[in-house]
């Protein structure tokens, strides 16, 4: 087993403030199928591939991908590979980038243009998450043996079949998009990011090694 991953101090402080006991029982029930999927793979020492999916792959799916990858490292669950995708591709929304930076993630833009590519780091010596908008079936993502995690009800309802998915799990979040360009934008994006972070860390905290 690898040594404990030390997150960047600002992220570590946020994680230390996560209170799993505040999670409602109904949310724990929503998260349980993902815990079961990860546990089964981990127990068999198999690779754990998670594809976090929402409509535009611009907000919630990226937050979930990045927090999940950080949580897996933090709890030393090996062979976890987190991806994200949409039913269509757009761009990672700038407010998501800003929110993650303010939480302590180190983010570097690898390209510019209509759909920038970002390298997102949560710890000094861990491989960065490569974040950009893409469809869930993009060649960058796995083709089989993965869990499709539907992070928005629109994608969940509008996409009844995910080819290659070993398991399909709906863990939906409200879209912070409705607060874009409002006085509440920064607050609401932070709120959604921390909710997703709390839940992804709870999921990986439940995995028995």
Coordinates of C-alpha atoms in Angstrom, one line a residue:
X1 CA 0.0 0.0 0.0
X2 CA 1.3 3.4 -0.9
X3 CA 2.1 6.1 1.7
X4 CA -0.7 8.4 2.7
X5 CA -1.3 11.2 0.1
X6 CA -0.9 14.7 1.5
X7 CA -3.4 17.0 -0.2
X8 CA -2.5 20.6 -0.7
X9 CA -3.0 22.3 2.7
X10 CA -6.0 24.4 1.7
X11 CA -7.8 21.3 0.4
X12 CA -6.8 19.3 3.5
X13 CA -8.4 22.0 5.6
X14 CA -11.6 21.7 3.6
X15 CA -11.6 17.9 3.9
X16 CA -11.0 18.0 7.6
X17 CA -14.1 20.1 7.8
X18 CA -16.3 17.5 6.1
X19 CA -18.8 16.1 8.5
X20 CA -20.2 12.8 7.2
X21 CA -22.7 12.6 10.0
X22 CA -24.5 15.5 8.5
X23 CA -25.3 13.5 5.3
X24 CA -29.0 12.7 5.2
X25 CA -29.8 9.0 5.2
X26 CA -31.5 9.3 1.8
X27 CA -28.3 10.7 0.3
X28 CA -26.3 7.8 1.8
X29 CA -28.8 5.5 0.1
X30 CA -28.2 7.2 -3.2
X31 CA -24.4 6.8 -2.7
X32 CA -24.5 3.2 -1.6
X33 CA -24.5 1.6 -5.1
X34 CA -21.3 3.5 -5.9
X35 CA -19.8 2.3 -2.7
X36 CA -20.8 -1.2 -3.6
X37 CA -19.3 -1.0 -7.1
X38 CA -16.0 0.4 -5.8
X39 CA -15.8 -2.1 -2.9
X40 CA -16.4 -5.1 -5.2
X41 CA -13.7 -4.0 -7.6
X42 CA -11.3 -3.2 -4.8
X43 CA -11.8 -6.5 -3.1
X44 CA -11.0 -8.3 -6.4
X45 CA -8.0 -6.0 -6.8
X46 CA -9.4 -4.8 -10.2
X47 CA -9.2 -1.4 -11.8
X48 CA -12.0 0.9 -10.8
X49 CA -13.1 3.1 -13.6
X50 CA -15.7 5.8 -13.0
X51 CA -17.2 8.0 -15.7
X52 CA -19.0 11.0 -14.2
X53 CA -21.6 12.1 -16.7
X54 CA -23.8 15.2 -17.1
X55 CA -25.4 16.9 -20.1
X56 CA -22.7 19.4 -21.1
X57 CA -19.7 18.1 -19.2
X58 CA -19.1 21.6 -18.0
X59 CA -19.9 21.8 -14.3
X60 CA -21.1 19.0 -12.0
X61 CA -19.4 16.1 -13.8
X62 CA -16.0 17.8 -13.6
X63 CA -16.5 18.6 -10.0
X64 CA -17.4 15.0 -9.3
X65 CA -14.5 13.6 -11.3
X66 CA -11.9 15.8 -9.6
X67 CA -13.2 15.4 -6.1
X68 CA -13.6 11.6 -6.6
X69 CA -10.0 11.2 -7.8
X70 CA -8.7 13.2 -4.9
X71 CA -10.8 11.1 -2.4
X72 CA -9.5 7.9 -3.9
X73 CA -5.9 9.1 -3.4
X74 CA -6.6 10.4 0.1
X75 CA -8.0 7.1 1.3
X76 CA -5.4 5.1 -0.6
X77 CA -7.8 3.1 -2.8
X78 CA -5.5 1.9 -5.6
X79 CA -6.3 1.7 -9.3
X80 CA -9.0 4.3 -9.3
X81 CA -9.4 6.1 -12.7
X82 CA -12.0 8.9 -12.8
X83 CA -13.3 10.3 -16.1
X84 CA -16.1 12.7 -17.1
X85 CA -18.2 13.3 -20.1
X86 CA -21.4 14.7 -21.4
X87 CA -24.2 13.8 -23.8
X88 CA -22.6 16.7 -25.7
X89 CA -19.4 18.6 -25.3
X90 CA -19.1 22.4 -24.6
X91 CA -16.4 23.7 -22.3
X92 CA -15.4 23.5 -18.6
X93 CA -17.2 26.5 -17.2
X94 CA -14.8 29.2 -15.8
X95 CA -16.6 29.4 -12.5
X96 CA -15.8 25.8 -11.9
X97 CA -12.1 26.5 -12.5
X98 CA -12.3 29.5 -10.1
X99 CA -14.2 27.6 -7.4
X100 CA -11.6 24.7 -7.4
X101 CA -8.7 27.2 -7.3
X102 CA -10.2 28.9 -4.3
X103 CA -10.5 25.5 -2.6
X104 CA -6.8 25.0 -3.1
X105 CA -6.5 22.9 -6.3
X106 CA -3.6 23.9 -8.5
X107 CA -4.9 24.4 -12.1
X108 CA -2.9 24.9 -15.2
X109 CA -4.4 25.7 -18.6
X110 CA -2.8 23.4 -21.1
X111 CA -4.6 25.0 -24.0
X112 CA -6.9 27.9 -24.8
X113 CA -9.8 28.4 -27.2
X114 CA -13.4 27.3 -27.1
X115 CA -12.8 24.2 -25.1
X116 CA -9.6 24.6 -23.0
X117 CA -7.7 21.7 -21.5
X118 CA -6.7 22.0 -17.8
X119 CA -4.4 20.0 -15.6
X120 CA -5.9 19.9 -12.1
X121 CA -3.7 18.9 -9.1
X122 CA -4.8 18.1 -5.6
X123 CA -1.5 17.0 -4.2
X124 CA 2.2 17.7 -4.9
X125 CA 3.2 14.3 -6.1
X126 CA 0.0 12.9 -7.6
X127 CA -0.8 12.8 -11.3
X128 CA -3.0 15.7 -12.4
X129 CA -6.6 15.2 -13.5
X130 CA -6.9 16.2 -17.2
X131 CA -10.1 18.2 -17.5
X132 CA -11.8 19.3 -20.6
X133 CA -15.4 19.0 -22.0
X134 CA -16.1 15.9 -24.1
X135 CA -18.8 13.4 -24.7
X136 CA -19.0 10.4 -22.4
X137 CA -18.1 8.1 -25.4
X138 CA -15.1 10.2 -26.4
X139 CA -12.0 8.2 -27.1
X140 CA -10.4 9.8 -24.0
X141 CA -12.8 7.8 -21.8
X142 CA -13.1 4.0 -21.2
X143 CA -15.1 1.9 -23.5
X144 CA -16.1 -0.9 -21.1
X145 CA -15.9 -2.1 -17.5
X146 CA -16.8 1.3 -16.0
X147 CA -19.5 2.7 -13.8
X148 CA -21.5 5.4 -15.4
X149 CA -22.3 8.0 -12.7
X150 CA -25.2 10.2 -13.8
X151 CA -24.6 13.5 -12.0
X152 CA -27.6 15.4 -13.5
X153 CA -31.2 14.3 -13.9
X154 CA -31.4 15.6 -17.5
X155 CA -28.6 13.3 -18.7
X156 CA -30.0 10.5 -16.6
X157 CA -33.4 10.8 -18.2
X158 CA -32.2 11.7 -21.7
X159 CA -29.6 9.0 -22.0
X160 CA -31.3 5.6 -21.2
X161 CA -28.3 3.5 -22.4
X162 CA -24.6 4.0 -21.8
X163 CA -22.7 1.5 -24.1
X164 CA -20.0 -0.4 -22.2
X165 CA -21.1 0.6 -18.8
X166 CA -20.8 -2.3 -16.3
X167 CA -23.0 -0.4 -13.9
X168 CA -25.2 2.8 -14.1
X169 CA -25.7 4.8 -11.0
X170 CA -27.7 8.1 -10.7
X171 CA -26.2 10.5 -8.2
X172 CA -27.7 13.8 -9.3
X173 CA -27.0 17.3 -8.2
X174 CA -28.7 20.6 -8.7
X175 CA -27.1 22.7 -11.5
X176 CA -25.4 25.9 -10.2
X177 CA -25.8 27.2 -13.8
X178 CA -29.1 29.0 -12.8
X179 CA -27.0 31.4 -10.7
X180 CA -24.6 32.3 -13.5
X181 CA -24.0 36.1 -13.7
X182 CA -25.9 36.6 -10.5
X183 CA -24.6 38.0 -7.2
X184 CA -24.9 34.5 -5.8
X185 CA -22.7 32.8 -8.5
X186 CA -19.5 32.3 -6.5
X187 CA -21.4 31.2 -3.4
X188 CA -23.6 28.7 -5.2
X189 CA -20.7 27.2 -7.1
X190 CA -18.7 26.8 -3.9
X191 CA -21.8 25.3 -2.2
X192 CA -22.2 22.7 -5.0
X193 CA -18.5 21.9 -5.1
X194 CA -18.4 21.3 -1.4
X195 CA -21.5 19.1 -1.5
X196 CA -20.0 17.0 -4.2
X197 CA -16.6 16.9 -2.4
X198 CA -18.3 15.8 0.9
X199 CA -20.2 13.0 -0.9
X200 CA -17.2 11.7 -2.9
X201 CA -15.0 11.6 0.2
X202 CA -17.8 9.8 2.1
X203 CA -18.0 7.2 -0.6
X204 CA -14.3 6.4 -0.5
X205 CA -14.1 6.6 3.3
X206 CA -16.5 3.6 3.3
X207 CA -14.2 1.3 1.3
X208 CA -12.6 -1.5 3.3
X209 CA -9.1 -2.3 2.3

